[in-house]
Short mmCIF file of C-alpha atoms in Angstrom, two decimals:
data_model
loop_
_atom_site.label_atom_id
_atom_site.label_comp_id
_atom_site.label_asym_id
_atom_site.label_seq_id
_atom_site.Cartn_x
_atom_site.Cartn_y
_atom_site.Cartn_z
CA UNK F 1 -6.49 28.88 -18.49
CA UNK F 2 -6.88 32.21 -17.64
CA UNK F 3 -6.33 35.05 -19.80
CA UNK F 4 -3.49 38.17 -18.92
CA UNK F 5 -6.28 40.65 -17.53
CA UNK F 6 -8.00 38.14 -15.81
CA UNK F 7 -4.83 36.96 -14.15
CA UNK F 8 -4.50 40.54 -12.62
CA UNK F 9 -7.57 41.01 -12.02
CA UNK F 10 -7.72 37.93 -9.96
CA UNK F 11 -4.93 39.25 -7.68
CA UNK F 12 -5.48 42.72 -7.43
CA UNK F 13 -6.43 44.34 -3.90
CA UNK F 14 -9.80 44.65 -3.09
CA UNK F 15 -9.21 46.46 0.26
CA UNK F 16 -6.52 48.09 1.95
CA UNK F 17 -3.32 49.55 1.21
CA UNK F 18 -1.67 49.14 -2.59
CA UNK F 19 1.76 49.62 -4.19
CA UNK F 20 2.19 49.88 -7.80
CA UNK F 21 4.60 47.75 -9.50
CA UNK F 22 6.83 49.10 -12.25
CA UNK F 23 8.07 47.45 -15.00
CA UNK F 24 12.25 47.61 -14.98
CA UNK F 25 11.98 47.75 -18.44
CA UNK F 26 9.97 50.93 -19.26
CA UNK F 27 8.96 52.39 -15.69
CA UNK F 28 5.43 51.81 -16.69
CA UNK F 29 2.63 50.98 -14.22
CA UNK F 30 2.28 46.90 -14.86
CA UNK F 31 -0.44 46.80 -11.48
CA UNK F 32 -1.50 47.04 -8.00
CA UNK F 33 0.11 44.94 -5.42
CA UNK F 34 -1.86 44.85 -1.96
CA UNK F 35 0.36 45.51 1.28
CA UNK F 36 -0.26 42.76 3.70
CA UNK F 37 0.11 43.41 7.52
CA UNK F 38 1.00 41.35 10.18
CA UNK F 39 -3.04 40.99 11.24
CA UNK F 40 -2.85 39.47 7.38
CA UNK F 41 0.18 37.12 8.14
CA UNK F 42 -1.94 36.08 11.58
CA UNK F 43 -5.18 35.02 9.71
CA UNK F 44 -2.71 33.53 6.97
CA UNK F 45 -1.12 30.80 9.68
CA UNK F 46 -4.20 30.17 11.68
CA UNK F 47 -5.69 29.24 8.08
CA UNK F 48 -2.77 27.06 7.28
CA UNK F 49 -3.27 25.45 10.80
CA UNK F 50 -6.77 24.34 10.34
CA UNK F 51 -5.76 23.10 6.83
CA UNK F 52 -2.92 21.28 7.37
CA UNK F 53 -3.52 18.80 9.32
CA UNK F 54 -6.69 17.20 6.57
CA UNK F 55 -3.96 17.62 4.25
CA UNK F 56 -1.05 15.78 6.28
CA UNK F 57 -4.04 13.02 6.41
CA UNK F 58 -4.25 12.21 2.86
CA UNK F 59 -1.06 10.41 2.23
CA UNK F 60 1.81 10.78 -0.28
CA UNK F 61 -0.12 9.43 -3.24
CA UNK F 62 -2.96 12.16 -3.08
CA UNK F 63 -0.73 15.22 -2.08
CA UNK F 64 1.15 13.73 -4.98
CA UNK F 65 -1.63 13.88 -7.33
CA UNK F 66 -2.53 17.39 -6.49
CA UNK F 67 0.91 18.41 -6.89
CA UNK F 68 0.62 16.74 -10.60
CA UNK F 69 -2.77 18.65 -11.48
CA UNK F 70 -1.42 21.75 -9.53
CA UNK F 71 1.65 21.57 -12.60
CA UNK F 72 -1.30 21.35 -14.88
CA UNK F 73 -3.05 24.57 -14.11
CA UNK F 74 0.39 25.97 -14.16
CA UNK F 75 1.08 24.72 -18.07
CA UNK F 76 -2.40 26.08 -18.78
CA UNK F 77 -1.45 29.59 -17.64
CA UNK F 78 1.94 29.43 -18.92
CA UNK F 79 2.21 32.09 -20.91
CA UNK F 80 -0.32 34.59 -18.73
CA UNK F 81 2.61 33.65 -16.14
CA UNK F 82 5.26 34.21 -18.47
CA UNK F 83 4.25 37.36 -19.51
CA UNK F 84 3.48 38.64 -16.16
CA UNK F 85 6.97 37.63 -15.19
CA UNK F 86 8.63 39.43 -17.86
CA UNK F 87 7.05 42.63 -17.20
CA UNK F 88 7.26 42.59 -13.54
CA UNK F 89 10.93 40.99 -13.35
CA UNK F 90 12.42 42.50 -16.21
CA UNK F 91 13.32 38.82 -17.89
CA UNK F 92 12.72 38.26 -21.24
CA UNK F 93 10.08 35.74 -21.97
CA UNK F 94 13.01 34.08 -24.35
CA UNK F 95 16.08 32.16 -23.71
CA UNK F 96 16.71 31.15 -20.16
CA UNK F 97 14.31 33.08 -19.02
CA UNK F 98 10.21 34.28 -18.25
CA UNK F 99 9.21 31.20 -19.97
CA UNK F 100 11.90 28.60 -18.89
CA UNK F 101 10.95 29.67 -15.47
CA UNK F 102 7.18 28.98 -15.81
CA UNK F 103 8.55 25.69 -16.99
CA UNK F 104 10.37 24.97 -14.34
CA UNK F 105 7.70 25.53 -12.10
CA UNK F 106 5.81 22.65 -13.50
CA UNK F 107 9.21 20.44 -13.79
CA UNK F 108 9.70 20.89 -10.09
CA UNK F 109 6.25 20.21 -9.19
CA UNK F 110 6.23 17.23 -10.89
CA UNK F 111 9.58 15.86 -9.66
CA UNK F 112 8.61 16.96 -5.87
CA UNK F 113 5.61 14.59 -6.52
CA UNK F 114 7.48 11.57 -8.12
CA UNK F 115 10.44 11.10 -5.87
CA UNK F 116 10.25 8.24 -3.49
CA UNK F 117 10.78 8.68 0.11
CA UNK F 118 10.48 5.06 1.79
CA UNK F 119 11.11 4.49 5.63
CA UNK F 120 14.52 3.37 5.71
CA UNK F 121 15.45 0.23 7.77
CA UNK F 122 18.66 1.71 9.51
CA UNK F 123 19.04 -1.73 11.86
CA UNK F 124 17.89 -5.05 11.02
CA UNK F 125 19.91 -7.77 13.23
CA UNK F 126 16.98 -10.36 14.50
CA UNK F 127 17.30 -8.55 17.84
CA UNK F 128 16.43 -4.55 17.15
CA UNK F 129 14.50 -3.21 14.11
CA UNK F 130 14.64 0.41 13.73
CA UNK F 131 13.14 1.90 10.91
CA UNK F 132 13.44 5.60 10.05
CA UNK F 133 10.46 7.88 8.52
CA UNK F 134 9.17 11.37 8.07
CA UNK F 135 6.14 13.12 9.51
CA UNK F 136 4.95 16.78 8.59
CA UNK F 137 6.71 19.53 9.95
CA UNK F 138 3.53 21.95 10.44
CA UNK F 139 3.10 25.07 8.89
CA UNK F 140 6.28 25.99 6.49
CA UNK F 141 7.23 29.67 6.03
CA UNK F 142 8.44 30.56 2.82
CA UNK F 143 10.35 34.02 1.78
CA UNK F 144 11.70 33.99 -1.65
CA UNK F 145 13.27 36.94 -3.81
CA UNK F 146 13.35 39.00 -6.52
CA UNK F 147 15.10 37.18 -9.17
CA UNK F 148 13.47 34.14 -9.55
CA UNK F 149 10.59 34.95 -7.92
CA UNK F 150 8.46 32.48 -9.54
CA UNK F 151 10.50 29.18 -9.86
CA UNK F 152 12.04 29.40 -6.30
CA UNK F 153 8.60 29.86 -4.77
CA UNK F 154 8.32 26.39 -6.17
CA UNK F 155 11.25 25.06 -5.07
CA UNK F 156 10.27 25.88 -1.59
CA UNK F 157 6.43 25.41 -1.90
CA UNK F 158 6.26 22.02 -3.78
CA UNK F 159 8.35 19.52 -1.27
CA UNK F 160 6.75 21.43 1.41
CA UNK F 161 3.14 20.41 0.27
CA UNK F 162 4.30 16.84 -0.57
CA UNK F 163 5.66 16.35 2.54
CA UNK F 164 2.16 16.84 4.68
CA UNK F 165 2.94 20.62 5.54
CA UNK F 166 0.81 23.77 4.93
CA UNK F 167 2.84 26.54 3.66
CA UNK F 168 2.69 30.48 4.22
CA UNK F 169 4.59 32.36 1.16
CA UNK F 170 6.61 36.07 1.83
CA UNK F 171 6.91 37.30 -1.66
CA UNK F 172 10.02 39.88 -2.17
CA UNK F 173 8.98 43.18 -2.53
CA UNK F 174 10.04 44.04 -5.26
CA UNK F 175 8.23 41.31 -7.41
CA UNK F 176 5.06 40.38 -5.66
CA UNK F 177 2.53 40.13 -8.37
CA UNK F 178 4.28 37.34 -9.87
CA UNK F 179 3.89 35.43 -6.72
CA UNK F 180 0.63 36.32 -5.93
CA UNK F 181 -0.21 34.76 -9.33
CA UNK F 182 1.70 31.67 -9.19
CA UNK F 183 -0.33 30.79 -6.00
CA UNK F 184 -3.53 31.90 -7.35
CA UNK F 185 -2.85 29.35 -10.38
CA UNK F 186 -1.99 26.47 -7.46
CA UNK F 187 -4.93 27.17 -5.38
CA UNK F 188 -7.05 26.56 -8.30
CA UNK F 189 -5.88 22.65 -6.97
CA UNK F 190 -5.08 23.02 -3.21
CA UNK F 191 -7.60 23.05 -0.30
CA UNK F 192 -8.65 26.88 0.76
CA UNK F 193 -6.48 27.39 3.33
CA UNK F 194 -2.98 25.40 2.81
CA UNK F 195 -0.85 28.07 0.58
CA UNK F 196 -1.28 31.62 0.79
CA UNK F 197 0.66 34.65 -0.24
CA UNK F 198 1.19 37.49 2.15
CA UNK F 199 2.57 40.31 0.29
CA UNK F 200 3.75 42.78 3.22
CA UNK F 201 6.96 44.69 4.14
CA UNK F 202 9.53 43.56 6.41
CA UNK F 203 7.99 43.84 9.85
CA UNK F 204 5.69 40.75 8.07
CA UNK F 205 9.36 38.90 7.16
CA UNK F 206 10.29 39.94 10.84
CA UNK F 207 6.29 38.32 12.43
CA UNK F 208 7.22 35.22 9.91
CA UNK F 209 10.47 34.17 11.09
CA UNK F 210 9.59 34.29 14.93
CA UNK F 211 6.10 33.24 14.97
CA UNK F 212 5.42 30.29 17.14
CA UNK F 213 3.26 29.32 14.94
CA UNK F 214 5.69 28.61 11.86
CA UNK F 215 7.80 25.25 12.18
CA UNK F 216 10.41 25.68 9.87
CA UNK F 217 11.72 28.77 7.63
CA UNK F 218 12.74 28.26 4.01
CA UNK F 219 14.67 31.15 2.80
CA UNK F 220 16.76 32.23 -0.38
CA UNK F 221 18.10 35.87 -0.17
CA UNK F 222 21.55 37.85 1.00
CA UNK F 223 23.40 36.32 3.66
CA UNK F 224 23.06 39.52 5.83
CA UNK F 225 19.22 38.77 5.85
CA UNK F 226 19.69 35.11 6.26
CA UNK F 227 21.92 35.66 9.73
CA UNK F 228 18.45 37.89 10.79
CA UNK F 229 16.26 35.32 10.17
CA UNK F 230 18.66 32.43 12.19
CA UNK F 231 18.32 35.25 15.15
CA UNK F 232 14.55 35.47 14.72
CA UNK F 233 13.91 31.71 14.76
CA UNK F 234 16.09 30.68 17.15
CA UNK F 235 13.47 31.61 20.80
CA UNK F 236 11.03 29.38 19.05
CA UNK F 237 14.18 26.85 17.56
CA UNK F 238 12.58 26.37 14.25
CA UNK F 239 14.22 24.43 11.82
CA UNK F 240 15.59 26.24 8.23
CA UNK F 241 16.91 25.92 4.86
CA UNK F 242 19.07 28.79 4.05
CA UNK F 243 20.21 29.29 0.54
CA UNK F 244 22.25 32.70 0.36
CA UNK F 245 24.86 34.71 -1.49
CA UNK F 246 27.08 33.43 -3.91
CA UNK F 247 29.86 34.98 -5.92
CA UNK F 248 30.53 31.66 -7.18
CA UNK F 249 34.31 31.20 -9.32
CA UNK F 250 34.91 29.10 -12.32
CA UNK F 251 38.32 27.74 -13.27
CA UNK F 252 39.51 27.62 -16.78
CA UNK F 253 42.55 24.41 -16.98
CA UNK F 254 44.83 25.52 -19.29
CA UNK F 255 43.28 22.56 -21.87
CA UNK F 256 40.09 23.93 -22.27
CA UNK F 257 39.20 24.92 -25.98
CA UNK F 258 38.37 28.72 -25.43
CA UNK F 259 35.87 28.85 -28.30
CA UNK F 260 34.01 25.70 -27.15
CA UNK F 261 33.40 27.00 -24.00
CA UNK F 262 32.63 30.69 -24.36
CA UNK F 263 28.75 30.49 -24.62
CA UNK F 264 28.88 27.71 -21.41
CA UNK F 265 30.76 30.28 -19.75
CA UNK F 266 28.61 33.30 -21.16
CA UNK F 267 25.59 31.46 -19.86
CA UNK F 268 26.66 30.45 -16.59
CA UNK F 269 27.53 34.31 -16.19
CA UNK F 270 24.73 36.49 -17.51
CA UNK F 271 21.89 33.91 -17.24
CA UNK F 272 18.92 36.08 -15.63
CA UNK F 273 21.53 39.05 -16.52
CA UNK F 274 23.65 38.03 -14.01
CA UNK F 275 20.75 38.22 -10.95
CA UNK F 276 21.15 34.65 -10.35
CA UNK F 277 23.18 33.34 -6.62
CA UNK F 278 24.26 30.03 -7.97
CA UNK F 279 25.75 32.31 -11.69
CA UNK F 280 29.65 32.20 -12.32
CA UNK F 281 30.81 35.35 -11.12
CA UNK F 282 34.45 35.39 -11.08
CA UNK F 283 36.52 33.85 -13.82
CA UNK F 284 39.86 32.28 -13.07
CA UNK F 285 41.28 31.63 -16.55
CA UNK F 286 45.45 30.11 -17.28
CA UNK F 287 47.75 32.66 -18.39
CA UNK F 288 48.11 30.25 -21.58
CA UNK F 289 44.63 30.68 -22.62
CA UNK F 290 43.71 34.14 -21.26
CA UNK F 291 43.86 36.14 -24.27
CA UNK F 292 41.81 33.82 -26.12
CA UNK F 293 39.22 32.56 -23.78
CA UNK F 294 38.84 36.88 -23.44
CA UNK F 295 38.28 36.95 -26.91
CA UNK F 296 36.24 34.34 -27.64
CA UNK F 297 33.62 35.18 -24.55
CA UNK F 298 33.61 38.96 -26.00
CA UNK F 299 32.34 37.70 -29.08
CA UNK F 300 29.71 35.82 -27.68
CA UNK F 301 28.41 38.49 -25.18
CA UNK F 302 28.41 40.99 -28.01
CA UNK F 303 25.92 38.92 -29.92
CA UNK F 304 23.34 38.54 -27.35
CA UNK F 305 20.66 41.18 -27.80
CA UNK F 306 19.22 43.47 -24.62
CA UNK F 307 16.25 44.79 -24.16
CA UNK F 308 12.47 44.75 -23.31
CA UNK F 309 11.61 41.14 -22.38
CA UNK F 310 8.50 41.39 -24.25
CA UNK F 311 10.32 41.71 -27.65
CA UNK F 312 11.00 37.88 -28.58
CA UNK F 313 14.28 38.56 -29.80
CA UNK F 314 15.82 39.34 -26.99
CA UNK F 315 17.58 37.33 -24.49
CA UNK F 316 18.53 40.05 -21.80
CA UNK F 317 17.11 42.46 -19.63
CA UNK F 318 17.18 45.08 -17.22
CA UNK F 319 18.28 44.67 -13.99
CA UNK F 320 15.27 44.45 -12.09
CA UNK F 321 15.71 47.45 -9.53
CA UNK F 322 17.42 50.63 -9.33
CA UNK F 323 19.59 49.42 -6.21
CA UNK F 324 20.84 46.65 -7.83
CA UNK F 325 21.88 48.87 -10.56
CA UNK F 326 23.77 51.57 -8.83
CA UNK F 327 26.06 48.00 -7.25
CA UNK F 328 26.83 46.84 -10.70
CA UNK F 329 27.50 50.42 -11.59
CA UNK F 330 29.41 51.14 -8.25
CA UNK F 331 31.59 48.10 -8.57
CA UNK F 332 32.31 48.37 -12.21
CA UNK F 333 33.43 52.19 -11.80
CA UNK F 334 35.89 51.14 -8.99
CA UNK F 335 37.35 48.00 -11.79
CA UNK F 336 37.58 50.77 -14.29
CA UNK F 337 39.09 53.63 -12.22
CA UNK F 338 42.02 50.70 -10.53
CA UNK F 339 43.25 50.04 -13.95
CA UNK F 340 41.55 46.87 -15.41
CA UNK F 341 40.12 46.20 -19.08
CA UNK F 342 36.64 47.20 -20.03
CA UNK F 343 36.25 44.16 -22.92
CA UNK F 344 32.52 45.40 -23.31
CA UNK F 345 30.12 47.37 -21.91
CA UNK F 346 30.42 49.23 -18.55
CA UNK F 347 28.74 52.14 -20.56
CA UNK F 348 25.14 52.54 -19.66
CA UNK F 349 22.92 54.70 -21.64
CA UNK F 350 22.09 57.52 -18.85
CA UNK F 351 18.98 58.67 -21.70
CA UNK F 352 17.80 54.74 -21.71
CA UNK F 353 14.38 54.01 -19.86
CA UNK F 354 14.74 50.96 -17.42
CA UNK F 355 17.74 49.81 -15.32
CA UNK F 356 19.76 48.15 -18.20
CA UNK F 357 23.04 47.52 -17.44
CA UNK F 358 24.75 46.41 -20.98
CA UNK F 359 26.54 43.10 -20.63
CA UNK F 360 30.02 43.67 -19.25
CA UNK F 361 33.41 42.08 -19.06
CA UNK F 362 36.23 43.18 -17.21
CA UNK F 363 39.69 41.92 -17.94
CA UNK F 364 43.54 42.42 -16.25
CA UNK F 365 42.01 42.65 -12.47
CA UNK F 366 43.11 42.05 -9.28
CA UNK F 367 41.82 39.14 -7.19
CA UNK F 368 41.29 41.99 -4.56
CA UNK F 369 39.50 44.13 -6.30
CA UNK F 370 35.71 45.03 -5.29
CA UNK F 371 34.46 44.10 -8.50
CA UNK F 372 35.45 40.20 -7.27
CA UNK F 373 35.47 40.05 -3.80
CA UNK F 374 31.61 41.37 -3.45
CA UNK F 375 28.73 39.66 -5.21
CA UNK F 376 27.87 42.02 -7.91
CA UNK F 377 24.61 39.65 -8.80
CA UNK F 378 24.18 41.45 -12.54
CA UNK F 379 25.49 41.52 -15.76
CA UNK F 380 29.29 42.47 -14.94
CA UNK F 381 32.28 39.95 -15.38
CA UNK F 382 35.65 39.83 -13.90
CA UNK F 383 37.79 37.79 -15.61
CA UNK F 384 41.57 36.76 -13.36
CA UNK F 385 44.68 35.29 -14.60
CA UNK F 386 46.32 32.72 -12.75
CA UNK F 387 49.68 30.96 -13.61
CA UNK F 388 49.34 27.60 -11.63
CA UNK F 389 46.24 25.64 -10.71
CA UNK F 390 47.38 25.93 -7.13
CA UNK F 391 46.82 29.75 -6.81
CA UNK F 392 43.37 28.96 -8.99
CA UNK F 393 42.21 27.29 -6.10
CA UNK F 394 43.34 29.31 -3.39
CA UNK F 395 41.70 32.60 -4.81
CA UNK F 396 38.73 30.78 -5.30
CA UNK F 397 38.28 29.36 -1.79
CA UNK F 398 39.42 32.91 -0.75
CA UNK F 399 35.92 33.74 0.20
CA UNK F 400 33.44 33.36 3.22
CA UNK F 401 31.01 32.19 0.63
CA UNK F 402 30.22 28.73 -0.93
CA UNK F 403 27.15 28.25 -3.02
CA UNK F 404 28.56 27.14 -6.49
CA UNK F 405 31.65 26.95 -8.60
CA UNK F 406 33.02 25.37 -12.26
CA UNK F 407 35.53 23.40 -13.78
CA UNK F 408 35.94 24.07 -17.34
CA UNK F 409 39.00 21.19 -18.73
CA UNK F 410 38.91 19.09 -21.67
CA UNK F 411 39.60 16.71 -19.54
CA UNK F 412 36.60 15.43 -17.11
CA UNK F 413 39.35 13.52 -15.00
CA UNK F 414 41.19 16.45 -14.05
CA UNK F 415 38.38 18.83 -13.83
CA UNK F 416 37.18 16.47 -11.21
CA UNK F 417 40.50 16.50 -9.34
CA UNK F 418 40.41 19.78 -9.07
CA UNK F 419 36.65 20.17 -8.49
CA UNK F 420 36.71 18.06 -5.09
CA UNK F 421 39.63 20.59 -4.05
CA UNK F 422 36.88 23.80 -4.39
CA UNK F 423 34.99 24.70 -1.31
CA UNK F 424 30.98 25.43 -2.30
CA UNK F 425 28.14 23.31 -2.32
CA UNK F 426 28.32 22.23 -5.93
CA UNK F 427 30.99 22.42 -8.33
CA UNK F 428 29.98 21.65 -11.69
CA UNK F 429 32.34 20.52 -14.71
CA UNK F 430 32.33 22.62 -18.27
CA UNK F 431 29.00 23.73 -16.93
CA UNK F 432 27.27 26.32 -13.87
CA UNK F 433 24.41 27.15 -12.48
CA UNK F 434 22.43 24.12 -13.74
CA UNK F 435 20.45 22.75 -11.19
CA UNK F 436 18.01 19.92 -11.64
CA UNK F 437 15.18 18.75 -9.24
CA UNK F 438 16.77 14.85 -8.31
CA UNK F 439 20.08 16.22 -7.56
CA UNK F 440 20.94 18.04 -4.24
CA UNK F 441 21.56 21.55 -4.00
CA UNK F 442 22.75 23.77 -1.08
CA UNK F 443 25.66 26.17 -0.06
CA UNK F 444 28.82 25.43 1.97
CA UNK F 445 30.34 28.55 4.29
CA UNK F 446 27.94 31.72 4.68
CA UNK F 447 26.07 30.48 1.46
CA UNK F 448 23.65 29.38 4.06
CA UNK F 449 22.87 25.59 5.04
CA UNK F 450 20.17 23.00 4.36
CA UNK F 451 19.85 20.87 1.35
CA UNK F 452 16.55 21.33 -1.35
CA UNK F 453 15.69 18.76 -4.48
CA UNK F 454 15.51 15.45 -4.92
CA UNK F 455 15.26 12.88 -1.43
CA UNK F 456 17.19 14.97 0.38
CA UNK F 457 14.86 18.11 -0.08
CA UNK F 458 12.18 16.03 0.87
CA UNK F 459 13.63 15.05 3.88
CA UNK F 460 14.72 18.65 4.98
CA UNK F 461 10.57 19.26 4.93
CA UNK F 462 9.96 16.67 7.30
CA UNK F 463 10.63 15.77 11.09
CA UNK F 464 12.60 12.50 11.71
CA UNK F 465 10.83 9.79 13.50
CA UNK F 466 12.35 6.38 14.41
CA UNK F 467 10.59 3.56 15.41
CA UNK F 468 12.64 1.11 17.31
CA UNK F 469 11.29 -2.19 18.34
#
């Protein structure tokens, strides 16, 4: 375990050009972030190159093994990660939050190292065997973002390295010191060489995406970035994972219980204060319940307490940059200026340090309105009413996007009737946004392509070989 200060000090630049890294929160200093350069991105792949294929070598048992001592060292840090996390994210360290994503990070390691992946026998008949298995992509690049920047890392990193591959991380800008430490914690685990950080600017995104050197791409972002990097790849025809924008709808039946659903659907809104792609961010509730599913989810919201992440009692932040703020903002203003219902919030304090957005729900709005039909990925709510389940669906499958969407019924047998009608890459029942490293996750539309988790992810970090005969 390694304590706070030594954590930073660990990561902090030595040479070359810094950054300093505000906390959301306060504005204060929390350290130095070193800006990586392309000649930094070249030394970063050759290194993964000469590492790789030692690695690839070993087999699935030992990569698997590392992967289980490389959760260790994570568990040992937890809270030095945690706390990092929180200041440099804006999350607070409680609820669903700084610490449930250090967890994670462990969770997913281990599950990336105990899921089987056998050679499947795809033709058996006494005259042709065929048998179907995976060998190691290469070198992996892998650009995460701001919001999670820690547990998606993982995601991307973990099947990756159990797979045979070497991987090459592009932290977001915004929130590279968390990054930096999460693979300084691995390393202490990995050969030198196989996973490094490069913490550069976009012209290093740009040098990532078409380098000849990089097999495949794994990328979670904005859609608009996501179409650059497809352009990038596509000379050297790598393969990717895409997992990008959301605005994801829920659908209240009109036999849902409104009270025992609010804090499901508060939750699947506002987790990570709303800067989450897979959150519920448009509401589709029955005329016959509107009024009280309103009610019910203002009381909850009202509850939940805001503030500094380091303060235990709270369970929401700030919004973790200034741009993000002035969308929520933006979009909110244009709700309240076309007539809808400000339930709660949509009043920041202009004299409040940070970027805290308070907790907002918007009621009596248009399906048209900006505050639906954009993602506003933050802590803003519109809630629609809908008279038949037939228009529920329709406005929900309105959009070019896909990633997730919810059910919320007291009965499961309708919900799922109605769930195989939505168009996104999961649809959850009386539940969103909860993911879980067996079961397949990826987006449907311009919610990007490529499946992660479980077999499947696995599979999506490999290159199919058959042997016939």
């Amino acid at each position: 375990m390694e304590t706070y200060d030594a954590l930073l000090a660990a990561i902090a630049p030595t040479t070359g050009q810094t950054r300093t890294i505000l906390d959301p929160a306060t504005g204060q200093p929390v350290g130095e972030a070193p800006v990586h350069t392309v000649q930094d991105l070249e030394q970063a792949i050759a290194a993964a190159q000469a590492a790789q294929p030692a690695w690839a070598a070993l087999g699935h048992d030992a990569r698997s093994a590392a992967l289980l001592k490389a959760a260790d060292a994570v568990e040992r840090s937890a809270e030095e990660l945690a706390r990092l996390l929180s200041r440099e994210q804006g999350k607070p360290l409680n609820g669903p939050n700084a610490r449930f994503e250090v967890g994670a990070c462990a969770a997913w390691l281990r599950a990336a190292a105990g899921t089987p992946l056998e050679p499947e026998t795809v033709v058996d008949d006494g005259e042709t065997r065929a048998e179907l298995h995976y060998r190691p992509i290469g070198v992996v690049g892998a650009i995460g973002p701001w919001n999670w920047p820690m547990m998606i890392t993982v995601w991307q990193v973990a099947p990756a390295l159990r797979m045979g591959n070497a991987v090459v991380v592009k932290p977001s800008e915004f929130t590279p010191l968390s990054v930096l430490a999460l693979v300084e914690i691995l390393n202490q685990e990995l050969p030198e060489g196989l996973l490094t950080a490069v913490s550069g600017g976009r012209e290093v995104g740009a040098r990532l995406a078409e380098h000849p050197g990089i097999g495949k791409i794994m990328f979670t972002g904005s859609t608009a970035t996501g179409k650059a990097i497809i352009k990038s790849s596509a000379d050297t025809v790598k393969r990717l994972t895409l997992e990008l924008g959301g605005n994801d709808a829920g659908i209240v039946l009109p036999d849902a219980d409104p009270k025992a659903i609010a804090e499901g659907l508060f939750w699947g809104a506002f987790i990570n204060t709303g800067q989450t792609c897979a959150a519920l961010k448009r509401l589709y509730v029955h005329d016959a319940i509107y009024d009280a599913v309103c009610a019910e989810l203002t009381s909850v919201a009202r509850a939940m307490p805001m503030g500094n992440g380091l303060n235990e009692a709270n369970v929401l932040g700030p919004l973790q940059n200034r741009q993000q703020f002035a969308v929520v903002a933006r979009l909110v203003d244009a709700a309240r200026d076309s007539g809808a219902r400000i339930l709660l919030g949509g009043n920041p304090d202009p004299d409040q340090p940070g970027h805290f957005y308070p907790a907002t729900l918007v009621a009596d709005i248009d399906n048209s309105n900006p505050l639906v039909a954009e993602e506003q990925f933050g802590p803003a709510l519109p809630i629609i009413r809908y008279s038949t389940v037939d228009e529920a669906v329709a406005m929900a499958n309105a959009l070019d996007v896909g990633l997730g969407a919810s059910v919320w019924s007291s009965d499961p047998t309708e919900a799922r009737k109605v769930a195989a009608r939505i168009e996104a890459g999961t649809v959850w029942i009386n539940k969103h946004g909860a993911v879980d490293p067996r079961v397949p996750f990826g987006g449907a539309k311009q919610s990007g392509y490529g499946l992660e988790f479980g077999v499947e992810g696995l599979k999506a970090l490999g290159v199919p070989r058959v042997i016939n005969g």
